PDB file of N, CA and C in Angstrom:
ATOM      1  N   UNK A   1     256.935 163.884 132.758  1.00 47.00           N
ATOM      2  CA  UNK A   1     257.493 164.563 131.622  1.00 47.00           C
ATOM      3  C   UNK A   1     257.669 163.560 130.492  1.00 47.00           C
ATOM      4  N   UNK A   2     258.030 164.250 129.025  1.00 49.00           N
ATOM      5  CA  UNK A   2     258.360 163.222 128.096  1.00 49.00           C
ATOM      6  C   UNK A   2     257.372 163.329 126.588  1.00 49.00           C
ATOM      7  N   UNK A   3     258.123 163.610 125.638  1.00 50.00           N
ATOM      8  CA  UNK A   3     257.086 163.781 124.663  1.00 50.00           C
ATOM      9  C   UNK A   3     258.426 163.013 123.560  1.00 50.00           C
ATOM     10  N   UNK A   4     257.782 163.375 122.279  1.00 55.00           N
ATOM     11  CA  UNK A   4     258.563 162.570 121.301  1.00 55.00           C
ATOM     12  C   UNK A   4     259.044 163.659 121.097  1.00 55.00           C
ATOM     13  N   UNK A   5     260.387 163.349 120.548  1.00 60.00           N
ATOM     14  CA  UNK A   5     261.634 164.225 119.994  1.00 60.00           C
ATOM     15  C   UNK A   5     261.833 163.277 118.661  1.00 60.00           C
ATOM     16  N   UNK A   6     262.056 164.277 117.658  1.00 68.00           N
ATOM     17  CA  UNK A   6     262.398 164.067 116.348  1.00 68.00           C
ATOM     18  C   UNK A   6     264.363 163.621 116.499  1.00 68.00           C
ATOM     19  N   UNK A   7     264.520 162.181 116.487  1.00 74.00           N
ATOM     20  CA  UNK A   7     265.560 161.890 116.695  1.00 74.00           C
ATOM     21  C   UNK A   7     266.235 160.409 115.986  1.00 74.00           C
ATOM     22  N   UNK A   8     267.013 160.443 114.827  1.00 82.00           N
ATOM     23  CA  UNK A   8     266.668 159.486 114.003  1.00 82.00           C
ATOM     24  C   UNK A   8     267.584 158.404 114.514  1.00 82.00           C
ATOM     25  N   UNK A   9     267.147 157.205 115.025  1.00 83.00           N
ATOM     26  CA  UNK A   9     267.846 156.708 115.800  1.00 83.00           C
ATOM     27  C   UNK A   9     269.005 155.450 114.971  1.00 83.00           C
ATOM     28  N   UNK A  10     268.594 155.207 113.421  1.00 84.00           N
ATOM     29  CA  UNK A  10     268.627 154.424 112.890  1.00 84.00           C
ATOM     30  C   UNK A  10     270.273 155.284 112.432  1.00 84.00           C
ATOM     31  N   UNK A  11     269.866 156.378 112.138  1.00 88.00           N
ATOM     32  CA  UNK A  11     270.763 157.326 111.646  1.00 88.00           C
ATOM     33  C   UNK A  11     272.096 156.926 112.779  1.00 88.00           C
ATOM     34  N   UNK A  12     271.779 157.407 113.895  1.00 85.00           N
ATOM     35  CA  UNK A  12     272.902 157.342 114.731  1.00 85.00           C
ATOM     36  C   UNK A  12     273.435 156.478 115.132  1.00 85.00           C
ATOM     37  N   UNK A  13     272.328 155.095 114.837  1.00 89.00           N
ATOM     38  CA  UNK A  13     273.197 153.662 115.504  1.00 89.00           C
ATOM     39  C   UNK A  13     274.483 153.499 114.332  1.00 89.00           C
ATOM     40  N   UNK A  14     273.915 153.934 112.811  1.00 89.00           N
ATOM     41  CA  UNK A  14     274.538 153.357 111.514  1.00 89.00           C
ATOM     42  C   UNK A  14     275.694 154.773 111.719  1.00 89.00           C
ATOM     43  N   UNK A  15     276.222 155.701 112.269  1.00 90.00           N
ATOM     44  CA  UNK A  15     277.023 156.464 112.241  1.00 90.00           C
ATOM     45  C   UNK A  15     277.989 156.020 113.376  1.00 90.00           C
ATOM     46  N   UNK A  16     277.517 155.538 114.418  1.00 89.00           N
ATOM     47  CA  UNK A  16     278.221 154.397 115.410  1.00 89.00           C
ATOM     48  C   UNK A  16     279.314 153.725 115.135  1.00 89.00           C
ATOM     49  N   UNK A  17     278.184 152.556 114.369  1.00 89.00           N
ATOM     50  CA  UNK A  17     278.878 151.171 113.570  1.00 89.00           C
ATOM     51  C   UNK A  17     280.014 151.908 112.731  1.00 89.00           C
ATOM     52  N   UNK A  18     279.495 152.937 111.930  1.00 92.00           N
ATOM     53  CA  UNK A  18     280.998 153.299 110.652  1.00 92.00           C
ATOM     54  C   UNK A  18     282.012 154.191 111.885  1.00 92.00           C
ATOM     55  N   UNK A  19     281.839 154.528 112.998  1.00 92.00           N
ATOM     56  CA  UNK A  19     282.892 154.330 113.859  1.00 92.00           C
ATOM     57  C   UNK A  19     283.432 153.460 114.898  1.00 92.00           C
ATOM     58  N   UNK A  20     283.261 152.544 114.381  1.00 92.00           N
ATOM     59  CA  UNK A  20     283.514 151.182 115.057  1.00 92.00           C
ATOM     60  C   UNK A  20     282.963 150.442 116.045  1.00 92.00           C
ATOM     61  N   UNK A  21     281.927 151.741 116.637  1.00 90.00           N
ATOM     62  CA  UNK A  21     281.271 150.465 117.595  1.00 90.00           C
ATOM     63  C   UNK A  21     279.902 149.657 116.759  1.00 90.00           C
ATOM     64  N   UNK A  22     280.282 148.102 117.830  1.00 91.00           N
ATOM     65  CA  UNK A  22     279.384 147.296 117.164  1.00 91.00           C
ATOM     66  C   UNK A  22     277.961 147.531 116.879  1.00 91.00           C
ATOM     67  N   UNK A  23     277.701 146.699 115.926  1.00 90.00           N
ATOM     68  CA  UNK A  23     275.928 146.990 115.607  1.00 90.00           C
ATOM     69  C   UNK A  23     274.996 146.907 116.956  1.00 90.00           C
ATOM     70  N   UNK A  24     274.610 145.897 117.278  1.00 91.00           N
ATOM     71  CA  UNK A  24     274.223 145.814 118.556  1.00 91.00           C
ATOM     72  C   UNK A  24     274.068 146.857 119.179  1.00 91.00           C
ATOM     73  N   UNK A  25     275.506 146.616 120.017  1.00 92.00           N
ATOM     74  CA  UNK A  25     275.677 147.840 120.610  1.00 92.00           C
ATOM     75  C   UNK A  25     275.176 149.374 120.598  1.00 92.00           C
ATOM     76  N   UNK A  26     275.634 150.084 119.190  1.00 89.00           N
ATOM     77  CA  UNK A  26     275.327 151.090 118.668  1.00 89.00           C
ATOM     78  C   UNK A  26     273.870 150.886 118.728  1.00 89.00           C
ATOM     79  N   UNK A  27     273.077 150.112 118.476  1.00 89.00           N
ATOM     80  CA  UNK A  27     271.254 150.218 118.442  1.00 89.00           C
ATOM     81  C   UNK A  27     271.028 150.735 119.489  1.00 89.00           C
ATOM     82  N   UNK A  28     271.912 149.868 120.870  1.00 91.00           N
ATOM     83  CA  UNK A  28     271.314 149.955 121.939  1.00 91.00           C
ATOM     84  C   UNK A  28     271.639 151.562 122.126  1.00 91.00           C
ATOM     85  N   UNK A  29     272.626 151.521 122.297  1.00 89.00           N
ATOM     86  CA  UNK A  29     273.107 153.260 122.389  1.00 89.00           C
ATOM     87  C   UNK A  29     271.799 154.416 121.766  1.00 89.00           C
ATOM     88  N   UNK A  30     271.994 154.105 120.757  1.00 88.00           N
ATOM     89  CA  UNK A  30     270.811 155.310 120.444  1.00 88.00           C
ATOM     90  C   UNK A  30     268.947 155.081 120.383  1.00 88.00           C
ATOM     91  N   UNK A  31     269.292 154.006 120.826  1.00 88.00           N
ATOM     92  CA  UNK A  31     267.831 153.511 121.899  1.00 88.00           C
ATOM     93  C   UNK A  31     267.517 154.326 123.232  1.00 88.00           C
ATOM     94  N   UNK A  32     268.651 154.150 123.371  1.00 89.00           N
ATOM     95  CA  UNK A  32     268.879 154.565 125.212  1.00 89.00           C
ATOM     96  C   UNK A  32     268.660 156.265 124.771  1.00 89.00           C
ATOM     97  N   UNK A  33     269.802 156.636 124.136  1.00 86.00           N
ATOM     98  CA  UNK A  33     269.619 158.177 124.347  1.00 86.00           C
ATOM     99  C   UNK A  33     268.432 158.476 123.840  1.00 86.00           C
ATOM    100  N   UNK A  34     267.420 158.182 122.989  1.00 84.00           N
ATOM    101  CA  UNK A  34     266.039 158.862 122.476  1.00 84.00           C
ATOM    102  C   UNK A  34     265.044 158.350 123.381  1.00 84.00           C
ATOM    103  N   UNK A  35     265.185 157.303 124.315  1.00 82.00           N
ATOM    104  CA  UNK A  35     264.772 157.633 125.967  1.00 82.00           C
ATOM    105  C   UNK A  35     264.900 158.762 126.198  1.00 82.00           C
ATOM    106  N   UNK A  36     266.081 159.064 126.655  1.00 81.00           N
ATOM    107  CA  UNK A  36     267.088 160.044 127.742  1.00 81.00           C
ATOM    108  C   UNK A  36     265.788 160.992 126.912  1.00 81.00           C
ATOM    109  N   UNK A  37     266.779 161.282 125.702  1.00 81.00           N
ATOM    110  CA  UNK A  37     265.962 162.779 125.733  1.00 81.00           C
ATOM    111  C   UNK A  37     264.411 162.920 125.484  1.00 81.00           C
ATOM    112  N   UNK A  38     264.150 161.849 125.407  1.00 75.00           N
ATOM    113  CA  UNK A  38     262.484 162.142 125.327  1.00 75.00           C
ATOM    114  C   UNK A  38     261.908 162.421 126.651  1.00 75.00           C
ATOM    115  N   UNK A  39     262.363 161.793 127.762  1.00 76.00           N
ATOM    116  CA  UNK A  39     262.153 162.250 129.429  1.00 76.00           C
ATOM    117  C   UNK A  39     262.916 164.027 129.607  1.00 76.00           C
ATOM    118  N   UNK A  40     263.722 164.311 129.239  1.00 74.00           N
ATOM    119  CA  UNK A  40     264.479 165.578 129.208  1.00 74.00           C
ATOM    120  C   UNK A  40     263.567 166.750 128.769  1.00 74.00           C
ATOM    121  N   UNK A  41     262.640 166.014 128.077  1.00 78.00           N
ATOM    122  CA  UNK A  41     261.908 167.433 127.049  1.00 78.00           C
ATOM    123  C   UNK A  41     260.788 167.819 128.078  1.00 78.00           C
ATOM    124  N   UNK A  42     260.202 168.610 128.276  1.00 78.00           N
ATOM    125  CA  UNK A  42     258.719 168.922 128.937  1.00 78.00           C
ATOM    126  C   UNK A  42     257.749 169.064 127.723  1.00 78.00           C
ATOM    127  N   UNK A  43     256.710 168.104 127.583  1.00 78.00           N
ATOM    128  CA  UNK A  43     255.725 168.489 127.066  1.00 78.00           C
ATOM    129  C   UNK A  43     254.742 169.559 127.166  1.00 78.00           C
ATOM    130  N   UNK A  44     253.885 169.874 126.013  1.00 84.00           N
ATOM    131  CA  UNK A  44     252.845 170.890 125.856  1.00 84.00           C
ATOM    132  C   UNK A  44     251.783 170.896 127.386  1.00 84.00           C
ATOM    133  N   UNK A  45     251.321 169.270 127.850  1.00 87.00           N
ATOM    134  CA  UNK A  45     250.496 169.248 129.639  1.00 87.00           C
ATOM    135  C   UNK A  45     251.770 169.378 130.533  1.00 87.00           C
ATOM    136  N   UNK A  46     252.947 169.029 130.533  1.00 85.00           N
ATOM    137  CA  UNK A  46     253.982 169.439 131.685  1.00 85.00           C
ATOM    138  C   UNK A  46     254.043 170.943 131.959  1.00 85.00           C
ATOM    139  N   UNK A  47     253.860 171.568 130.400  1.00 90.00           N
ATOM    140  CA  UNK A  47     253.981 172.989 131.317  1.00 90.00           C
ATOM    141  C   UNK A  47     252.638 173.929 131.277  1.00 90.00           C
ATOM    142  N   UNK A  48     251.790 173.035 130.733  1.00 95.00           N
ATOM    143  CA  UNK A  48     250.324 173.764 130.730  1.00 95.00           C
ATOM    144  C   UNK A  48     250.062 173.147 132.630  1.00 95.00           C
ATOM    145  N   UNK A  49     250.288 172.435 133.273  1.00 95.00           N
ATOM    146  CA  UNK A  49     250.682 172.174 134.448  1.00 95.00           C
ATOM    147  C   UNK A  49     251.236 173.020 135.499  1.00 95.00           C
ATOM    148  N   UNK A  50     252.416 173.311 135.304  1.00 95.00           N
ATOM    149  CA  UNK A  50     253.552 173.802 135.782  1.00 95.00           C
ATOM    150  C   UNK A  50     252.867 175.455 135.522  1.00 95.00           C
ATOM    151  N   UNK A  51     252.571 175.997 134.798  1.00 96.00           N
ATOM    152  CA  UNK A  51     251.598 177.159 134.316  1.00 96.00           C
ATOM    153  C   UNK A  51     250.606 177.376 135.594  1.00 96.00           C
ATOM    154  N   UNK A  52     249.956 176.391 135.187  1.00 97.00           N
ATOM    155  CA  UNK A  52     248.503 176.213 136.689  1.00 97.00           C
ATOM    156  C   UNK A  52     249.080 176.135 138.114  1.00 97.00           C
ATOM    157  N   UNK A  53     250.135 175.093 138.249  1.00 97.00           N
ATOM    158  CA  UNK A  53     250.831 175.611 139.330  1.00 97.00           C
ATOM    159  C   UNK A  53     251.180 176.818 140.011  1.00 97.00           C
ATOM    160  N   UNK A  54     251.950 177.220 139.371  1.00 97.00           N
ATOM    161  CA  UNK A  54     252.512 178.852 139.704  1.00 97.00           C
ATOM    162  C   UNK A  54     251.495 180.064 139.671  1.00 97.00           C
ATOM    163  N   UNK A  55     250.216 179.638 138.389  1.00 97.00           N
ATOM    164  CA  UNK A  55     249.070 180.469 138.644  1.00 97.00           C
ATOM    165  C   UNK A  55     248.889 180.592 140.271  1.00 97.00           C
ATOM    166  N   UNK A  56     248.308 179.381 140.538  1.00 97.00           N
ATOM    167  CA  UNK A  56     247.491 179.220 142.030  1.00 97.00           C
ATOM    168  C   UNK A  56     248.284 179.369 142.573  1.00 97.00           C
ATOM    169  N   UNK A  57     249.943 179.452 143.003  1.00 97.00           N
ATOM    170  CA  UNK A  57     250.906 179.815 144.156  1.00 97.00           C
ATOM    171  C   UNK A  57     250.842 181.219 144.015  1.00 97.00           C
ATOM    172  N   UNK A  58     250.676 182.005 142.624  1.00 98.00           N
ATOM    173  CA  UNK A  58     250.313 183.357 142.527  1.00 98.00           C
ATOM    174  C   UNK A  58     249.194 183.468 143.207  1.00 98.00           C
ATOM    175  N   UNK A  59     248.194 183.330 142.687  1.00 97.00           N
ATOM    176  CA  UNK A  59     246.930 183.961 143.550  1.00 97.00           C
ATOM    177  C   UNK A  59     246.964 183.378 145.211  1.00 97.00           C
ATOM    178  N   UNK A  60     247.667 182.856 145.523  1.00 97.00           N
ATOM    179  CA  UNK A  60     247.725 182.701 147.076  1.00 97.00           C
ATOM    180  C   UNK A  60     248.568 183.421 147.913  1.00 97.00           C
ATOM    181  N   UNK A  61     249.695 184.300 147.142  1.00 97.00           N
ATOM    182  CA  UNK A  61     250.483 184.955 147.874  1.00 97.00           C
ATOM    183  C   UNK A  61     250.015 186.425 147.125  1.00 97.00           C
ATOM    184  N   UNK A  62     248.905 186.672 146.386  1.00 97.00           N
ATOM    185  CA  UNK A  62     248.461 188.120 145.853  1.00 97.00           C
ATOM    186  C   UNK A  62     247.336 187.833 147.240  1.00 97.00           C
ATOM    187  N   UNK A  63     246.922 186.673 147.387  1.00 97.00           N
ATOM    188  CA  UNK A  63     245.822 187.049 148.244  1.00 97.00           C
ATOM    189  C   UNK A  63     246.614 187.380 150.042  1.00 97.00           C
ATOM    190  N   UNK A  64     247.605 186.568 150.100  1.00 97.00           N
ATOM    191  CA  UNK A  64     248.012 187.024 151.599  1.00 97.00           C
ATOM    192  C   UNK A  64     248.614 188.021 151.664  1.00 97.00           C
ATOM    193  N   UNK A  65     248.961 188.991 150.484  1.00 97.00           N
ATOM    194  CA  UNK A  65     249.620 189.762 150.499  1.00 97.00           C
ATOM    195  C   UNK A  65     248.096 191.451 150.446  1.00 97.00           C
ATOM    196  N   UNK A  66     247.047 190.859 149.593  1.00 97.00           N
ATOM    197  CA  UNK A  66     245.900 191.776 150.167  1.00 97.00           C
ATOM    198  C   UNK A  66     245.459 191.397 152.051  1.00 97.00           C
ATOM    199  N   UNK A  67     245.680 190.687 152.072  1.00 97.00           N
ATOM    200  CA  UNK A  67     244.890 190.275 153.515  1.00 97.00           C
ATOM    201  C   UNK A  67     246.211 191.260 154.378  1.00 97.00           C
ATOM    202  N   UNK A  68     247.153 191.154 154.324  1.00 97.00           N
ATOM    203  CA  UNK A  68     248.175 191.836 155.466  1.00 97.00           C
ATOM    204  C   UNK A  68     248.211 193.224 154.559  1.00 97.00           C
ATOM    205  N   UNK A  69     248.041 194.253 153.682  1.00 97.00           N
ATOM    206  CA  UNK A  69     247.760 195.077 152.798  1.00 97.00           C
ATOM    207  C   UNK A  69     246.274 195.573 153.820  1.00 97.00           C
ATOM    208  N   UNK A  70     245.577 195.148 153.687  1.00 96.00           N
ATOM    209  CA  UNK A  70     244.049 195.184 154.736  1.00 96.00           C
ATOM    210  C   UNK A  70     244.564 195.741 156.578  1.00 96.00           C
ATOM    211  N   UNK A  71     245.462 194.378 157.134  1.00 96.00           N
ATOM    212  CA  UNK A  71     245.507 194.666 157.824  1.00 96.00           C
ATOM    213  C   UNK A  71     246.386 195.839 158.458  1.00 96.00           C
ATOM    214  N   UNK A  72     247.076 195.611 157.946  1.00 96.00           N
ATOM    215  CA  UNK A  72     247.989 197.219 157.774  1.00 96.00           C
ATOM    216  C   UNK A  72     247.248 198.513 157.844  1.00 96.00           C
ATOM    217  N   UNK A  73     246.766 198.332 156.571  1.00 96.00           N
ATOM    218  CA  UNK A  73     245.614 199.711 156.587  1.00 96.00           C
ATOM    219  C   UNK A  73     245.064 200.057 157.657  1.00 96.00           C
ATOM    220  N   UNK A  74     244.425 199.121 158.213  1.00 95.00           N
ATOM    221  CA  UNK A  74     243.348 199.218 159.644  1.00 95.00           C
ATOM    222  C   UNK A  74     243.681 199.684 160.872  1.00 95.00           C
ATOM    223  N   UNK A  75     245.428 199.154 161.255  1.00 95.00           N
ATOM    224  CA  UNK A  75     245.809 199.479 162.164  1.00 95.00           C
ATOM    225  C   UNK A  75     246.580 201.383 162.085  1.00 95.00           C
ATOM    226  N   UNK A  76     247.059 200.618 160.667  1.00 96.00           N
ATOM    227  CA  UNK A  76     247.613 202.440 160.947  1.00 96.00           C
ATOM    228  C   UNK A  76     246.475 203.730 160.371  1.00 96.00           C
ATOM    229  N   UNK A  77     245.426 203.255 160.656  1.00 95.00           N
ATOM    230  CA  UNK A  77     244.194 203.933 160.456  1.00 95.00           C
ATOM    231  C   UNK A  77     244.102 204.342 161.882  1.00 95.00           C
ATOM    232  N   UNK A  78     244.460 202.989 162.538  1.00 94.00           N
ATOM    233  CA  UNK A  78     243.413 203.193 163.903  1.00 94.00           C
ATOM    234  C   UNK A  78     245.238 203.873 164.990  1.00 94.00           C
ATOM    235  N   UNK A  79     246.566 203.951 164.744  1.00 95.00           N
ATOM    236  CA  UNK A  79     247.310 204.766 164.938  1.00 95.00           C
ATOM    237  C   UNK A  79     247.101 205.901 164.398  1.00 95.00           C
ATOM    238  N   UNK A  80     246.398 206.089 163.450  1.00 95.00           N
ATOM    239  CA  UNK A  80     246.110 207.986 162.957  1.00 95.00           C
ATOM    240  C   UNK A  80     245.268 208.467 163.668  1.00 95.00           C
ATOM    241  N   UNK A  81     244.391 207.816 164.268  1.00 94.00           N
ATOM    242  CA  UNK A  81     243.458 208.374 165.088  1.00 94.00           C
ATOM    243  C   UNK A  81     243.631 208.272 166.521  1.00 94.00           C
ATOM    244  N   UNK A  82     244.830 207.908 166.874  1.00 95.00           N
ATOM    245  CA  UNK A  82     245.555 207.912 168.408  1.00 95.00           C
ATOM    246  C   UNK A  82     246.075 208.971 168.661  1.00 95.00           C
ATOM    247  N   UNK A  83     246.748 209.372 167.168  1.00 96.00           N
ATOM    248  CA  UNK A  83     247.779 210.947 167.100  1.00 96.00           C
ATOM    249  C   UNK A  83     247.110 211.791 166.753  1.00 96.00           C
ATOM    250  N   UNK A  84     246.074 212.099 166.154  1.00 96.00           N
ATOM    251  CA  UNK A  84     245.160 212.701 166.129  1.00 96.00           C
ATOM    252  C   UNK A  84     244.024 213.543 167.706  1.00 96.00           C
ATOM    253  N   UNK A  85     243.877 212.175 168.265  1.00 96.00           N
ATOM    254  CA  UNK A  85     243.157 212.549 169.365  1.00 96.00           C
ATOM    255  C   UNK A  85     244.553 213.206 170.418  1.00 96.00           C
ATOM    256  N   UNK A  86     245.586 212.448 170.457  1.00 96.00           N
ATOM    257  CA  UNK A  86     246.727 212.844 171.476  1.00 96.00           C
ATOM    258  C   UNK A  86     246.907 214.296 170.871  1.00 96.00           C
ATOM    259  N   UNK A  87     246.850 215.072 169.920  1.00 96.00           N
ATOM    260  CA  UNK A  87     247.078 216.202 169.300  1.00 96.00           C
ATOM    261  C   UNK A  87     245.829 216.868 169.421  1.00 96.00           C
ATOM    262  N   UNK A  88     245.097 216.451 169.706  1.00 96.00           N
ATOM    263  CA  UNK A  88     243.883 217.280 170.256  1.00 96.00           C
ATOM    264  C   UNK A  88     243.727 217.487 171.163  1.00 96.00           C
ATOM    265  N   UNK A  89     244.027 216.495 172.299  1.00 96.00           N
ATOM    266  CA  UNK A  89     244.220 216.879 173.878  1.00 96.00           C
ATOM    267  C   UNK A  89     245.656 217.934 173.756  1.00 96.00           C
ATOM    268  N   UNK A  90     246.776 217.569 172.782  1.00 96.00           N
ATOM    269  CA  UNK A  90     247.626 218.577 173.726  1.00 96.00           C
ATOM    270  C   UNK A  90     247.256 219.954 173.030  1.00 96.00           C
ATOM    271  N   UNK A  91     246.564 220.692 172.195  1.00 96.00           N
ATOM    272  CA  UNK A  91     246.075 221.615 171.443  1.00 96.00           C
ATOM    273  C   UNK A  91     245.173 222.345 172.775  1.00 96.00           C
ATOM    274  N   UNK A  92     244.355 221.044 173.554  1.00 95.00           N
ATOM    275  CA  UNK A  92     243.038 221.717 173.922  1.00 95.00           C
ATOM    276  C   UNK A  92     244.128 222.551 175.384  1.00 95.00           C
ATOM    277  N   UNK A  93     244.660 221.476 175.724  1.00 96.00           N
ATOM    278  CA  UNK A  93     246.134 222.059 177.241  1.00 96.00           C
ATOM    279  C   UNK A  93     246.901 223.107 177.201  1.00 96.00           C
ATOM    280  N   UNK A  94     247.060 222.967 175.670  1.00 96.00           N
ATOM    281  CA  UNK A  94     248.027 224.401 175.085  1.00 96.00           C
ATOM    282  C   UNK A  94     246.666 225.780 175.269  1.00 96.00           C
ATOM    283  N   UNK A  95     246.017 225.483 174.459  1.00 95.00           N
ATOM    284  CA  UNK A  95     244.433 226.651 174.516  1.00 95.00           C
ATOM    285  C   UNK A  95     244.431 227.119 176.006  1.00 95.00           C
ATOM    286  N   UNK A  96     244.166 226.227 177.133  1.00 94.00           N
ATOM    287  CA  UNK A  96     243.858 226.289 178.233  1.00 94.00           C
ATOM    288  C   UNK A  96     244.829 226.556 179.142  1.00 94.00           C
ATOM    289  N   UNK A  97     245.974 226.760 178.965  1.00 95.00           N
ATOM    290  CA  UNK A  97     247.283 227.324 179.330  1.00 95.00           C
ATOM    291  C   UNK A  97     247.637 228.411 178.864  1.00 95.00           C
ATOM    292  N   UNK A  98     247.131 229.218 177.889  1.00 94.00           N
ATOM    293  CA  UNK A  98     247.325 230.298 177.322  1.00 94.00           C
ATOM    294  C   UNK A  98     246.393 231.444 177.660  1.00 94.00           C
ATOM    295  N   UNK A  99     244.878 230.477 177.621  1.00 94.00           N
ATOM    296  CA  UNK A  99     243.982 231.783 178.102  1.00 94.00           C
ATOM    297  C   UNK A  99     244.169 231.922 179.645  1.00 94.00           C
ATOM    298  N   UNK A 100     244.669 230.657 180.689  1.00 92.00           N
ATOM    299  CA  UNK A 100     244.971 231.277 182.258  1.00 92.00           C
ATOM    300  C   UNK A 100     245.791 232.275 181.807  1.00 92.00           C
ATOM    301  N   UNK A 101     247.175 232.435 181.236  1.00 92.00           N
ATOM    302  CA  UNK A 101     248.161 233.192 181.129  1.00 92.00           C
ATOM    303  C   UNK A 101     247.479 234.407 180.766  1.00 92.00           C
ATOM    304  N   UNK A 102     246.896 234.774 180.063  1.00 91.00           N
ATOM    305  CA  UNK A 102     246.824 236.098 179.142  1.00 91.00           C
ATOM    306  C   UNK A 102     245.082 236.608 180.045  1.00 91.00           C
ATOM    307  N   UNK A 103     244.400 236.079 180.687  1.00 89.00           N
ATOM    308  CA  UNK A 103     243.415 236.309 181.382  1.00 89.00           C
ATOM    309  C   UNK A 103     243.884 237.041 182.893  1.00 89.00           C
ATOM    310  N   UNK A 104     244.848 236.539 183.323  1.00 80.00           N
ATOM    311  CA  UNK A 104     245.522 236.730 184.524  1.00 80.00           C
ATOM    312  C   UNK A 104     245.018 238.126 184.838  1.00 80.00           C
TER     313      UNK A 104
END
């Protein structure tokens, strides 16, 4: 991370000093913080990055999420056609229990 931040450092050491801390000092001070915040900022490639990241963690959980979406389908395809056939045998038992009865 880290890009430049518009941060006038000259400004803040000399607003320092007219509050009493020393020159020196005060430089160092607002040396240090326009570090700080220049690491703090995310640049324009940190999140054109961070972008591509989360793209590809997207398309990897759209894709495991078609792959079990697939498999799902298949099985309760292949349970529709269990209840299906079990409903056809008991249809054909019911048929064949009705015409002994009424043939009698």
């Amino acid at each position: 991370m880290g890009m430049f931040i518009a941060f006038d450092t000259l400004d803040y050491a000399k607003r320092l000093e007219k509050a009493g801390v020393p020159l020196l000092q005060a430089e160092q001070q607002s040396m240090v913080l326009a570090e700080v915040l220049g690491r703090a900022i995310a640049s324009l490639n940190d999140l054109a990055a961070l972008e591509q990241s989360l793209n590809s963690k997207i398309d990897l959980t759209t894709l495991k999420l078609e792959r079990r979406i697939d498999r799902f389908s298949i099985e309760l395809m292949s349970e529709i056609n269990h209840v299906k056939w079990m409903l056809g045998m008991l249809m054909a038992i019911n048929i064949a229990i009705a015409l002994k009865v009424f043939l009698r």
